[in-house]
Each structure stands twice: as structure tokens, then as C-alpha cells.
Coordinates of N, CA and C and ligand atoms in Angstrom, one line a residue:
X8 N 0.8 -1.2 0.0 CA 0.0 0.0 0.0 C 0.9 1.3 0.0
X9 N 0.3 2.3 -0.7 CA 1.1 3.2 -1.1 C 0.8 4.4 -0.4
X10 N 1.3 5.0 0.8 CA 0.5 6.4 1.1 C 1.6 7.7 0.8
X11 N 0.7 9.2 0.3 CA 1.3 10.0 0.1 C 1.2 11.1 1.3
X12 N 2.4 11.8 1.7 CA 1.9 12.5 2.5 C 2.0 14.1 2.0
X13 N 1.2 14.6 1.9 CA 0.7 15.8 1.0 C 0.9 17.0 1.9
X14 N 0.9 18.6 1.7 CA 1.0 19.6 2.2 C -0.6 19.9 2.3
X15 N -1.2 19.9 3.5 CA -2.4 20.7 3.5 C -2.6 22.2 4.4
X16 N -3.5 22.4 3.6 CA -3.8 24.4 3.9 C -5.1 24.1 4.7
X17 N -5.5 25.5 4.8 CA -7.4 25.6 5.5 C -8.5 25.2 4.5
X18 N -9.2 24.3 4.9 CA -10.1 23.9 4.1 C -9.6 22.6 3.3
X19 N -8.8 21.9 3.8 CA -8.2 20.7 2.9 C -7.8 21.6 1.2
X20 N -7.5 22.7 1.3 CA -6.4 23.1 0.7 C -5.5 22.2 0.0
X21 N -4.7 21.5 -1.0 CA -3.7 21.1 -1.4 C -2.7 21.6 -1.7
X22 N -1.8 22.3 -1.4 CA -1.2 23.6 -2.4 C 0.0 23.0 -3.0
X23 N 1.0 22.3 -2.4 CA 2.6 21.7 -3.3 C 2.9 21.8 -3.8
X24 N 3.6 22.5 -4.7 CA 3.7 22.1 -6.5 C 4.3 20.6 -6.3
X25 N 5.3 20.3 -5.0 CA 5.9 19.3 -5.2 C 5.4 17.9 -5.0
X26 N 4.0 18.6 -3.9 CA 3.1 16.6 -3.9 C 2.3 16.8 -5.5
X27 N 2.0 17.5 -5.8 CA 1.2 18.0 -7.0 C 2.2 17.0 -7.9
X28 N 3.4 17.1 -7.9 CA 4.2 16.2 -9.1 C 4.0 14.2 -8.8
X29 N 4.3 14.5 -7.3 CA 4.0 13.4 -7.2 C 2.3 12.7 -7.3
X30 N 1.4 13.0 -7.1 CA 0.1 12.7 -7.2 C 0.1 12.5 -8.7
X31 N 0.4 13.1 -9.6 CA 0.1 12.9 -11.2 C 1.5 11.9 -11.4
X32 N 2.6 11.6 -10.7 CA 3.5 10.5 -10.8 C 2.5 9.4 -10.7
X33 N 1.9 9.2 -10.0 CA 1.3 7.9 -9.2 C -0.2 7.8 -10.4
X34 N -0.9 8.9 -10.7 CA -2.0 8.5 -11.9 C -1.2 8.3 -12.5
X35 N -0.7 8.6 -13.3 CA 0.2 8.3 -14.7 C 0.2 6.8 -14.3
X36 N 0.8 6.4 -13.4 CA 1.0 5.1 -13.5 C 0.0 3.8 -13.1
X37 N -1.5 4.7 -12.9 CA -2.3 4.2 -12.3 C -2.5 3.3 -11.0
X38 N -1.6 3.7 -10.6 CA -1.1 3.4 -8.7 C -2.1 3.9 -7.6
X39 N -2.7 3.0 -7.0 CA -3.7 3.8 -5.9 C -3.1 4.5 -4.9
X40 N -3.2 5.6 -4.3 CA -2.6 5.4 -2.9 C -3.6 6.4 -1.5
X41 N -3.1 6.1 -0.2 CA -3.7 6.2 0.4 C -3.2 7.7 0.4
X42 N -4.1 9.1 0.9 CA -3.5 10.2 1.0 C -3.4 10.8 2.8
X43 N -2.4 11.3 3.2 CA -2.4 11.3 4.2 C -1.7 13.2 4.4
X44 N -3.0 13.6 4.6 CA -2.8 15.2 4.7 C -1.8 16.1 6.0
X45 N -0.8 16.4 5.6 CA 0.2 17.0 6.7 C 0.3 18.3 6.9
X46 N 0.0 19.0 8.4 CA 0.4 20.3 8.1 C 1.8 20.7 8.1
X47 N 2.1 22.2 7.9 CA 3.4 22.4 8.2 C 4.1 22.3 9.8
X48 N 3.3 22.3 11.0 CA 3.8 22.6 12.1 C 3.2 20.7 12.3
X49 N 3.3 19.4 11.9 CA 3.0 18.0 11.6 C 4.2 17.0 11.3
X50 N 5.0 17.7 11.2 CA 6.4 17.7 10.7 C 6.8 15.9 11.5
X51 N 6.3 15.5 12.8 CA 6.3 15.0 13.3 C 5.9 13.2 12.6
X52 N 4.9 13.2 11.4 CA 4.2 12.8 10.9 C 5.3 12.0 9.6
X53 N 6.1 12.6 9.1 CA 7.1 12.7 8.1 C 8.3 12.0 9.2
X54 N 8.6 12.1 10.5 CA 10.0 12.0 10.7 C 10.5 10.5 10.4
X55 N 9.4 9.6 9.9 CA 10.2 8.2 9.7 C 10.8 8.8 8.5
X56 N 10.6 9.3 7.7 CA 11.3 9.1 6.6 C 12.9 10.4 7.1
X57 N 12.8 10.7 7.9 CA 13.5 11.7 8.3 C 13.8 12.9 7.5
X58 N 12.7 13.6 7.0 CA 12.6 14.4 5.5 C 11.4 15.6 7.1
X59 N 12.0 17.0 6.3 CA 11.7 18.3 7.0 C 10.4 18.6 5.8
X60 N 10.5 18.0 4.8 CA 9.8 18.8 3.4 C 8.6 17.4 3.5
X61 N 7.5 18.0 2.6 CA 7.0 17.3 2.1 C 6.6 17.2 0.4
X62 N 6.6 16.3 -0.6 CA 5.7 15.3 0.0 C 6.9 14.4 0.1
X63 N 6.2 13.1 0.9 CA 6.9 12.0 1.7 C 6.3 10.7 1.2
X64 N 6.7 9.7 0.6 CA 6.1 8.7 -0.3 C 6.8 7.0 0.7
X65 N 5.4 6.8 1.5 CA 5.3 5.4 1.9 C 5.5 4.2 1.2
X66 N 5.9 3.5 1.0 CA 5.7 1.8 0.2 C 5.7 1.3 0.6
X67 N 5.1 0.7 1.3 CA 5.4 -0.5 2.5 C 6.2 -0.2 3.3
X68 N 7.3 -1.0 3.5 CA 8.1 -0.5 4.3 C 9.4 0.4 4.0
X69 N 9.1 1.0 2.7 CA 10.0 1.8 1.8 C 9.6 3.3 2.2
X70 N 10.3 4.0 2.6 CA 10.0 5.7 3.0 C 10.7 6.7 2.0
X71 N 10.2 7.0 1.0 CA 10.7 7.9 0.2 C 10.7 9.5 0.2
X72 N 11.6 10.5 0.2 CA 11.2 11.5 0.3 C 11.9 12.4 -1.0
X73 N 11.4 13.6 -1.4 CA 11.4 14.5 -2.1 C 10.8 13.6 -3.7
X74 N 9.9 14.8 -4.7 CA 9.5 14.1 -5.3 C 9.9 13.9 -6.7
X75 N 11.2 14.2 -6.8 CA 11.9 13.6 -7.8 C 12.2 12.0 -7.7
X76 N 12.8 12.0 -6.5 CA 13.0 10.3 -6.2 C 11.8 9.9 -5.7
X77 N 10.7 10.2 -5.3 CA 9.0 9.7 -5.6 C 9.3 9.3 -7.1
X78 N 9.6 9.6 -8.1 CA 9.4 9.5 -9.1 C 9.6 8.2 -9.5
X79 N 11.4 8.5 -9.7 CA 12.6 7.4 -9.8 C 12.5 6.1 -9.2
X80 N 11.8 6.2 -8.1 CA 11.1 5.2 -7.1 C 9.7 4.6 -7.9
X81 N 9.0 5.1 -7.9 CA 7.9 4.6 -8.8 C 7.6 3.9 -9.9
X82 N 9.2 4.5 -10.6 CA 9.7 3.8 -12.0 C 9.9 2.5 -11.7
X83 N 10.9 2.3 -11.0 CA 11.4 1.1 -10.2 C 11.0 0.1 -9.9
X84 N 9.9 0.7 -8.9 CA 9.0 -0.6 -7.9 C 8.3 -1.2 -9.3
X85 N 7.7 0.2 -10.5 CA 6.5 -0.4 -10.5 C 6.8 -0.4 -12.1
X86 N 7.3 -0.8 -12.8 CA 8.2 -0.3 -14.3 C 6.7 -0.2 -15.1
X87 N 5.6 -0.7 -15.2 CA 4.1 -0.7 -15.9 C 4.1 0.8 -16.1
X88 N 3.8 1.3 -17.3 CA 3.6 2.7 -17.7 C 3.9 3.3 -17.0
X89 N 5.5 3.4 -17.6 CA 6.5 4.0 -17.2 C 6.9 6.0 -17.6
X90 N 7.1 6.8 -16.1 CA 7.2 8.0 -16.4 C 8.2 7.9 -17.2
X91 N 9.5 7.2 -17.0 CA 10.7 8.0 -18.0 C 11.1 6.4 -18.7
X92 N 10.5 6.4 -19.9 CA 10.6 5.1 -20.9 C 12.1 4.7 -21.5
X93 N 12.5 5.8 -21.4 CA 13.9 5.7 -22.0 C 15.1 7.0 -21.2
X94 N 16.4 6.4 -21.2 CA 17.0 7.4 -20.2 C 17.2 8.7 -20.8
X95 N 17.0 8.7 -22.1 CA 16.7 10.7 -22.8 C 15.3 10.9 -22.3
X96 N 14.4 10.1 -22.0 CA 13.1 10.6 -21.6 C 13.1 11.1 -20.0
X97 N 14.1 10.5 -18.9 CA 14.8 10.6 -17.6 C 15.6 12.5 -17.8
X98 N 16.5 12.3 -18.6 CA 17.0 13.0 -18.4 C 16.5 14.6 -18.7
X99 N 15.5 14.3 -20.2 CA 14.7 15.4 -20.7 C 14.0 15.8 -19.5
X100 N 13.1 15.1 -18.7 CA 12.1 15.4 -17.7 C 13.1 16.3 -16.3
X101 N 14.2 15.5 -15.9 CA 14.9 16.2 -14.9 C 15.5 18.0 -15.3
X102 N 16.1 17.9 -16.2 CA 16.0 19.0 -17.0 C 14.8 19.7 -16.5
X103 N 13.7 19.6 -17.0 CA 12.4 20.2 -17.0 C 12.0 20.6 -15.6
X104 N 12.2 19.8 -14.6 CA 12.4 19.4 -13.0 C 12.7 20.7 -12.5
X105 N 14.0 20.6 -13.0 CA 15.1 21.4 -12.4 C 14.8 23.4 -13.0
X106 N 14.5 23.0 -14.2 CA 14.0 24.7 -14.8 C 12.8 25.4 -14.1
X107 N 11.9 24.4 -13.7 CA 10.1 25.2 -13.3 C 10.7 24.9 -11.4
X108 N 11.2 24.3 -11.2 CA 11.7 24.6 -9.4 C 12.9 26.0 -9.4
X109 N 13.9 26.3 -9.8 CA 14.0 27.6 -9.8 C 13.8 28.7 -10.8
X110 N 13.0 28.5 -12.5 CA 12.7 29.6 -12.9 C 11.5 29.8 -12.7
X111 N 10.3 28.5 -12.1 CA 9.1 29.1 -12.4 C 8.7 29.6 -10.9
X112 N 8.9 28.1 -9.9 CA 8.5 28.4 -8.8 C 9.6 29.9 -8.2
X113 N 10.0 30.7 -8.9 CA 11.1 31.8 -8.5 C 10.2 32.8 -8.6
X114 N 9.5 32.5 -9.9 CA 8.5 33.6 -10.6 C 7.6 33.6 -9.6
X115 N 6.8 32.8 -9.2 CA 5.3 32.4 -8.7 C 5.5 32.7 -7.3
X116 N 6.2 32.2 -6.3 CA 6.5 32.9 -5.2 C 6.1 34.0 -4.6
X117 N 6.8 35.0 -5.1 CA 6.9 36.6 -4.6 C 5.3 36.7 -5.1
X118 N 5.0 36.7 -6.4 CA 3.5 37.4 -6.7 C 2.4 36.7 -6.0
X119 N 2.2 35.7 -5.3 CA 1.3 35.0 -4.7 C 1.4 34.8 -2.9
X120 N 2.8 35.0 -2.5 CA 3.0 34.7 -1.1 C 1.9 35.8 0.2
X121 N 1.2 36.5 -0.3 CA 0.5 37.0 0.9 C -0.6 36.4 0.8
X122 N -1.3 36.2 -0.5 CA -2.9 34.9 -0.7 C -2.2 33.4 -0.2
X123 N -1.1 33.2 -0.1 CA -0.6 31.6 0.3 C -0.6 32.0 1.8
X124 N -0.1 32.8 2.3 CA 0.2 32.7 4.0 C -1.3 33.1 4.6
X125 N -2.2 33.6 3.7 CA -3.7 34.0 4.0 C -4.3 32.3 3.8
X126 N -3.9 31.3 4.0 CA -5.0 30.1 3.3 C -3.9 29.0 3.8
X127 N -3.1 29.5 4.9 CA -2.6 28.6 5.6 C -3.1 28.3 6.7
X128 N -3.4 27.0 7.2 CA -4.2 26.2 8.4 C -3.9 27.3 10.0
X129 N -4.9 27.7 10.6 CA -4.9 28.9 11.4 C -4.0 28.3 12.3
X130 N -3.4 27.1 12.7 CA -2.3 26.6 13.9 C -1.0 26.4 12.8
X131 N -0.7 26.9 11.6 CA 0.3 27.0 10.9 C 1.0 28.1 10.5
X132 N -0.3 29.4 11.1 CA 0.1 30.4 10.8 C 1.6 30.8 11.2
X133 N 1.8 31.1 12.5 CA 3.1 31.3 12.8 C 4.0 30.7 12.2
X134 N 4.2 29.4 12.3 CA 5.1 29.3 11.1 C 5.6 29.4 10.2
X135 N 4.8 29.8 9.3 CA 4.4 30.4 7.7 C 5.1 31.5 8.2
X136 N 4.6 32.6 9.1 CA 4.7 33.9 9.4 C 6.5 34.3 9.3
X137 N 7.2 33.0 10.3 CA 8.2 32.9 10.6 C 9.3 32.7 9.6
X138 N 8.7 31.5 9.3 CA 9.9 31.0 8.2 C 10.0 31.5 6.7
X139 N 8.4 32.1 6.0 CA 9.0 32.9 5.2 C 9.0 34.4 5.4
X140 N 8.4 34.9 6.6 CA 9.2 36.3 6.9 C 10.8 36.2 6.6
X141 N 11.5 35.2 7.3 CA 12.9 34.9 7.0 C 13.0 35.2 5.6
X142 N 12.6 34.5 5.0 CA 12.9 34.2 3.1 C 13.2 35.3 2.9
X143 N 12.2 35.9 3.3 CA 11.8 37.6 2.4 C 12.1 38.4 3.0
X144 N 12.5 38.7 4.2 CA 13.2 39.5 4.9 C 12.2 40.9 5.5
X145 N 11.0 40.5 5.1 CA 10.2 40.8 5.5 C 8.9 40.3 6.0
X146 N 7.8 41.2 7.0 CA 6.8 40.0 7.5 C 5.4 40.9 6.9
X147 N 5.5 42.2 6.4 CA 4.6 42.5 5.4 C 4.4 41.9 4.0
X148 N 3.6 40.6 4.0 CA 3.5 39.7 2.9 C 2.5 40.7 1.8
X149 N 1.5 41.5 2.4 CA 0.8 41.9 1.3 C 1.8 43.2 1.0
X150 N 2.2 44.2 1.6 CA 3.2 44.8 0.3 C 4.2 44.3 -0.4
X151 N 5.0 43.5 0.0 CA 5.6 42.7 -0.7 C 5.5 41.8 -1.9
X152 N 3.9 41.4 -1.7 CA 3.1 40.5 -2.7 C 3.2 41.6 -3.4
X153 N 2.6 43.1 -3.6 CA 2.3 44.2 -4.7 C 3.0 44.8 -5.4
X154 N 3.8 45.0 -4.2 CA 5.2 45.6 -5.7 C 5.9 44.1 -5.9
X155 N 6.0 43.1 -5.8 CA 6.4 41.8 -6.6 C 5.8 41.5 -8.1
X156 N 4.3 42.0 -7.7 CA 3.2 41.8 -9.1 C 2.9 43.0 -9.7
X157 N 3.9 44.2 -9.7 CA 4.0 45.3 -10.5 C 4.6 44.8 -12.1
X158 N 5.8 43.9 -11.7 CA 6.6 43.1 -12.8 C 6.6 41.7 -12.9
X159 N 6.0 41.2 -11.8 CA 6.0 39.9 -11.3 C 5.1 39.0 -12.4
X160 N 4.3 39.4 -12.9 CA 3.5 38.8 -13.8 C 4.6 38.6 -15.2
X161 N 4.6 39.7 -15.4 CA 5.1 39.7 -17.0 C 6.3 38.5 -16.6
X162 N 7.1 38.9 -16.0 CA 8.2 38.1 -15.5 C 8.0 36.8 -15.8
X163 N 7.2 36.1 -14.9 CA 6.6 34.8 -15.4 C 6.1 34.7 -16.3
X164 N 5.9 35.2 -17.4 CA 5.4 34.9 -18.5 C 6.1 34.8 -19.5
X165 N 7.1 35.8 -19.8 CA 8.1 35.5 -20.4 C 9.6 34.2 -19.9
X166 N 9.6 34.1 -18.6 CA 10.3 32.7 -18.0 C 9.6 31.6 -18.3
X167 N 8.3 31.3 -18.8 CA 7.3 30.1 -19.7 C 8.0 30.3 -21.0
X168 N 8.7 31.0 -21.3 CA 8.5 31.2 -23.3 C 9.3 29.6 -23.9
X169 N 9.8 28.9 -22.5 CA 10.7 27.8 -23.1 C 9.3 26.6 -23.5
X170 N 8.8 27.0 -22.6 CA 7.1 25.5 -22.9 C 6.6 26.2 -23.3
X171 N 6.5 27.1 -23.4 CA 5.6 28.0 -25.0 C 5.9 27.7 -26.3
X172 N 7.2 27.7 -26.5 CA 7.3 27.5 -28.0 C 7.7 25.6 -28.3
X173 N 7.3 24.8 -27.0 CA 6.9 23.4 -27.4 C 5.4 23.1 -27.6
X174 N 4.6 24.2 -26.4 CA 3.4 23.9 -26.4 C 2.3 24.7 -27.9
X175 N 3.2 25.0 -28.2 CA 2.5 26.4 -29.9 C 2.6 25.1 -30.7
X176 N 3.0 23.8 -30.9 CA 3.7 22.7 -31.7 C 3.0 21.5 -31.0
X177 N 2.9 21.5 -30.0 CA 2.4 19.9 -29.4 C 1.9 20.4 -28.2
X178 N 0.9 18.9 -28.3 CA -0.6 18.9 -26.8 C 0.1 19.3 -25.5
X179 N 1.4 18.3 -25.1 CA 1.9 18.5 -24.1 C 3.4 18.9 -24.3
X180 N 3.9 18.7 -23.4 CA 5.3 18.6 -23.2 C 6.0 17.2 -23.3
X181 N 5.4 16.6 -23.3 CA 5.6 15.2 -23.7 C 5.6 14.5 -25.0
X182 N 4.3 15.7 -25.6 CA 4.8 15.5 -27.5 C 2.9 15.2 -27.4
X183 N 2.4 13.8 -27.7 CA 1.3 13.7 -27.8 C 0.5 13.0 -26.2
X184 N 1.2 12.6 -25.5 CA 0.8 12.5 -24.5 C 1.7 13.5 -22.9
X185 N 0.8 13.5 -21.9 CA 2.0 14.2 -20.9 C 2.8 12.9 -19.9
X186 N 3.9 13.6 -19.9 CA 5.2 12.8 -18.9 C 5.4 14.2 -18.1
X187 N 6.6 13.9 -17.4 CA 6.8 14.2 -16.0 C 6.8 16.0 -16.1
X188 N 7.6 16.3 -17.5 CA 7.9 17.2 -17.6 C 6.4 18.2 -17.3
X189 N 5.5 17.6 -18.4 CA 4.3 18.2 -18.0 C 3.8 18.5 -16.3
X190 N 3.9 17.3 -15.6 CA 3.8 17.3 -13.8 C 4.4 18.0 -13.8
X191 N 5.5 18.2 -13.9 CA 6.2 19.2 -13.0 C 5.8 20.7 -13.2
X192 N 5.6 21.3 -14.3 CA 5.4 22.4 -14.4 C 4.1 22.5 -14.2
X193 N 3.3 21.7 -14.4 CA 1.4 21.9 -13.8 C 1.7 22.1 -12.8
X194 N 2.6 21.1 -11.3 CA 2.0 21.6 -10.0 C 2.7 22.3 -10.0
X195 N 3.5 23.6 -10.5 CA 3.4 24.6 -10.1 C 2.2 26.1 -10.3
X196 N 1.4 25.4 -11.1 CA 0.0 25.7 -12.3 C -0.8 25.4 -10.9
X197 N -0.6 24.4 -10.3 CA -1.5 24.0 -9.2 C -1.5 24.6 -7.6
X198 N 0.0 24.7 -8.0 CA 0.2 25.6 -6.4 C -0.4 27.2 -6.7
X199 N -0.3 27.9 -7.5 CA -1.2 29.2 -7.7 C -2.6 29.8 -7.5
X200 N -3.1 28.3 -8.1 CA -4.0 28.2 -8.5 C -5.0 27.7 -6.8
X201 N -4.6 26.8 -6.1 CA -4.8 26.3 -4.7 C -4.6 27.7 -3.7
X202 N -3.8 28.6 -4.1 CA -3.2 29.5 -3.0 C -3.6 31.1 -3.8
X203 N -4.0 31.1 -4.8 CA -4.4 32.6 -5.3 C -5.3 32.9 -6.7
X204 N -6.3 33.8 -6.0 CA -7.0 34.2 -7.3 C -6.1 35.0 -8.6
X205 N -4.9 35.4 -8.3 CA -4.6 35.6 -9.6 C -4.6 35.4 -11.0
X206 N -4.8 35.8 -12.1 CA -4.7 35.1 -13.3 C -3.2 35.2 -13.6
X207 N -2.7 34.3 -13.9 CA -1.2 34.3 -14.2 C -1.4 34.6 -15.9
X208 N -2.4 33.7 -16.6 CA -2.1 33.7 -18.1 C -3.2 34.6 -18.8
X209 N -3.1 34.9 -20.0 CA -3.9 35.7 -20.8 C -4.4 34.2 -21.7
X210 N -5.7 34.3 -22.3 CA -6.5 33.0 -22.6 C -6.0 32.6 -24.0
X211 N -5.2 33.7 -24.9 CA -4.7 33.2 -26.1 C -3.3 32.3 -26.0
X212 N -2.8 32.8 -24.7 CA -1.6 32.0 -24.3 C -1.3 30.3 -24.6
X213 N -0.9 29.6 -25.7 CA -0.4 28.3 -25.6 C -0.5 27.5 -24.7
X214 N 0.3 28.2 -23.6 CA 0.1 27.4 -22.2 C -1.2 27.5 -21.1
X215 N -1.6 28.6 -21.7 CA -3.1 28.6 -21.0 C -4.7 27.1 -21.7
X216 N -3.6 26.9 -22.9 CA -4.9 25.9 -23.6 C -4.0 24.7 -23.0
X217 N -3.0 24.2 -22.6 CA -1.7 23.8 -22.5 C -2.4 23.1 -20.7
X218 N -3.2 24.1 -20.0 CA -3.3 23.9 -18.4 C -4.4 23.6 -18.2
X219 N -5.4 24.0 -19.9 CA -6.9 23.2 -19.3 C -7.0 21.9 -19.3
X220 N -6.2 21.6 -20.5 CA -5.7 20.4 -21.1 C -5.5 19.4 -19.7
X221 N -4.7 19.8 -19.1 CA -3.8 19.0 -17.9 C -5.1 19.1 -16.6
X222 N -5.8 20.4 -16.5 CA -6.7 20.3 -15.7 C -8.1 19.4 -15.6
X223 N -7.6 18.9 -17.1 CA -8.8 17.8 -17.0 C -8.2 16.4 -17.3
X224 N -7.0 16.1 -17.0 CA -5.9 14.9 -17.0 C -6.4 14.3 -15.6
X225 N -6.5 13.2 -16.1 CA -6.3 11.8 -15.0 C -8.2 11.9 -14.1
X226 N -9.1 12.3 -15.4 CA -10.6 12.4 -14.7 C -10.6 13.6 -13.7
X227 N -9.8 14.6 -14.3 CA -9.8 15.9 -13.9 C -9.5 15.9 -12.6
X228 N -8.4 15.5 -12.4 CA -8.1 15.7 -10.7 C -7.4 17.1 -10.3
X229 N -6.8 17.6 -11.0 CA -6.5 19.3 -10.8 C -8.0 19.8 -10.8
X230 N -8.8 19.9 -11.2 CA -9.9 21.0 -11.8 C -10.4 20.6 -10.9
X231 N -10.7 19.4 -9.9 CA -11.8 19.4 -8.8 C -11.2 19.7 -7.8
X232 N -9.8 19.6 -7.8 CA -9.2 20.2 -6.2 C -9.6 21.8 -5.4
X233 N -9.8 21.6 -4.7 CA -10.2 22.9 -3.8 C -9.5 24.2 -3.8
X234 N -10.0 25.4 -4.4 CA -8.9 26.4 -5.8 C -9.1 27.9 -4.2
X235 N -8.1 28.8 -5.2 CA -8.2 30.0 -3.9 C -9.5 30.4 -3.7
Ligands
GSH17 N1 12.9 19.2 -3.5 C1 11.8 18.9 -2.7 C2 11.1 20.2 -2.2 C3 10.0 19.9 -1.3 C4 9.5 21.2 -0.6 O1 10.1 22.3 -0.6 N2 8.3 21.1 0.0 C5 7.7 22.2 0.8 C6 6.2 22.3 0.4 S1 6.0 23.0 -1.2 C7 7.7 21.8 2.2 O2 7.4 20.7 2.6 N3 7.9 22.8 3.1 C8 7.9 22.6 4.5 C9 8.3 23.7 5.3 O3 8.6 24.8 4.7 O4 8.4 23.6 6.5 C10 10.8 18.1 -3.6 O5 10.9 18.1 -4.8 O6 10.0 17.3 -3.0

């Protein structure tokens, strides 16, 4: 039995981008698993695997943490419709991994962090308050959030232009079907989306046809999840 342990907000919130990769790891491969919702101040919950972050991926008696090696791990255990089929398909996707964890999630951050710390679980707040007051060096999240989203938008939009000009050519990022690459850049489509009314895209945008697409992947499990 497989449980995932997920980041949760107020209201059974999901927000991750990084359980978000893993959850569409596990449909892709049509893997059940049990979900097991963690707060940030829960930490306690996670310490078998001895991982501070979430998400945290159970196997039995297998404790996996971070969700790149959720991945690698999933490949492994379970090789049946496989995320990375071939090792240019491995390495293409890591690549991909590695660009939307510091070019997108860099983007998305700053313009959304005062609706994210607003829709964090009321016994989490401090936390939140604490640890990214640190980040940011400040603990005024909503001016911070405003002058961030003076440029903050465009910014992210032009830091997309690399899956823009795959997605203006093909369904996914994957070519005709989606792989990881796609995961990984939706949950961060998902963490926004969970944590703020913003509109990030304009509707003619590639990647805006690019995220309905994905929002209705795997019997629409993005699109029913619980939004800002
Ligand atoms: N590289 C890790 C990053 C995981 C991560 O940063 N998770 C955040 C949630 S989005 C977390 O658990 N933060 C806990 C905290 O800040 O205390 C992965 O890909 O899984």
C-alpha cells in the first residue's frame, strides 16, 4: 500500500507544486494510494522518513522523500507505464524538474505569497509567518506580494517562453501524450492556482490551452481540487 503524505492548507487546501508532481506520478501510472494530509507545524508525521519537506512517499516498508525520487522510485518498484521510458526521456524530464523549481517556482512565489500565507491552516500560521518572513526578509506579505506583481507577472510569462514555444507545436510537453515534464510544471499551475486568485495567463496564451488540457488529466483531478 502506497501512502502519500501531502502539504495541507485551510479547508483541505492542497497547495505543493511538489506533492502535486507526485500525485500525477502515481495516476500516470495508475497506482492507488492512500493520502495522508500533513500540516506544516506536523512535521512529526514525516519523521520516519527523516525528511523536514513534504511530499513523503510510503511503500510499505520503503519511505521515500522528495519528489523527484517519488518518481525514480515509482519507476522502479512499479516499471508498468513508465514515467521516464527511456533514459533521454529521464533526463529530458529532470532538466524540466530542475528549470520550473528555480525559474518558475522563483516567478510564482513573490506574486502569490500574501494569498498563500492568507490560506494557511490557522495553527500553521506562525510558522508560515516565521519561516517565510525569513525568506523575504520581511513579514509585510501583502506589500511585498504588490510591488512583486508590478513586474511579477510579465516576469513569469516571459520565463514560460521555453514551454511556450513546445506547447504552440504539441498537446503537451511530452509531444502527444504528458510525462513528468508536464507534472512538474502543472504543480506549479497547481500551487497558484490552490493559493491565489490571480490570473497568471492571458486566454490566447499556448500554455493557458496547454493547463486546461492538464486540468482535466487523469478524470480531472487538478480541476476538482479545492482552488483559492
Ligand atoms: N525538492 C523537494 C522540495 C519539497 C518542498 O520544498 N516542500 C515544501 C512544500 S511545497 C515543504 O514541505 N515545506 C515545509 C516547510 O517549509 O516547513 C521536492 O521536490 O520534493
Amino acid at each position: 500500500m502506497i501512502t502519500l503524505y501531502d502539504l495541507v492548507f485551510q479547508n483541505d487546501r492542497r497547495p505543493s507544486p511538489f506533492c502535486w508532481r507526485a500525485k500525477f506520478a502515481l495516476a500516470h501510472k495508475g497506482l492507488p494510494w492512500k493520502d495522508e494530509p500533513t500540516g506544516f507545524t506536523e512535521k512529526h508525521k514525516i519523521a520516519f522518513a527523516d525528511s523536514q519537506l513534504l511530499p513523503v512517499l510510503k511503500d510499505s516498508e520503503t519511505a521515500v522523500k522528495d519528489s523527484w525520487a517519488i518518481a525514480c522510485h515509482l519507476d522502479k518498484a512499479y516499471p508498468d507505464k513508465p514515467l521516464f521510458a527511456t533514459e533521454q526521456e529521464l533526463l529530458a524530464a529532470q532538466l524540466a524538474n530542475g528549470w520550473v523549481d528555480i525559474a518558475i517556482n522563483g516567478a510564482i512565489f513573490p506574486i502569490v505569497v500574501a494569498d498563500l500565507v492568507e490560506r494557511v491552516r490557522p495553527e500553521d500560521k506562525a510558522y508560515i509567518i516565521e519561516s517565510r518572513g525569513k525568506r523575504l526578509g520581511t513579514a509585510d506579505f501583502g506589500g511585498f506580494q504588490a510591488r512583486a506583481r508590478e513586474k511579477g507577472v510579465a516576469t513569469l510569462r516571459t520565463a514560460l517562453e521555453p514551454a511556450r514555444r513546445v506547447l504552440r507545436e504539441r498537446k503537451f510537453l511530452g509531444g502527444t501524450r504528458s510525462n513528468y515534464a508536464d507534472y512538474a510544471l502543472f504543480g506549479s499551475f497547481m500551487w497558484a492556482h490552490v493559493t491565489s486568485p490571480l490570473a497568471l495567463l492571458e486566454s490566447d496564451d499556448p500554455i493557458y490551452t496547454w493547463r486546461e488540457r492538464m486540468f482535466d488529466a487523469f478524470d480531472g483531478m487538478g480541476r476538482k481540487a479545492k482552488a483559492a
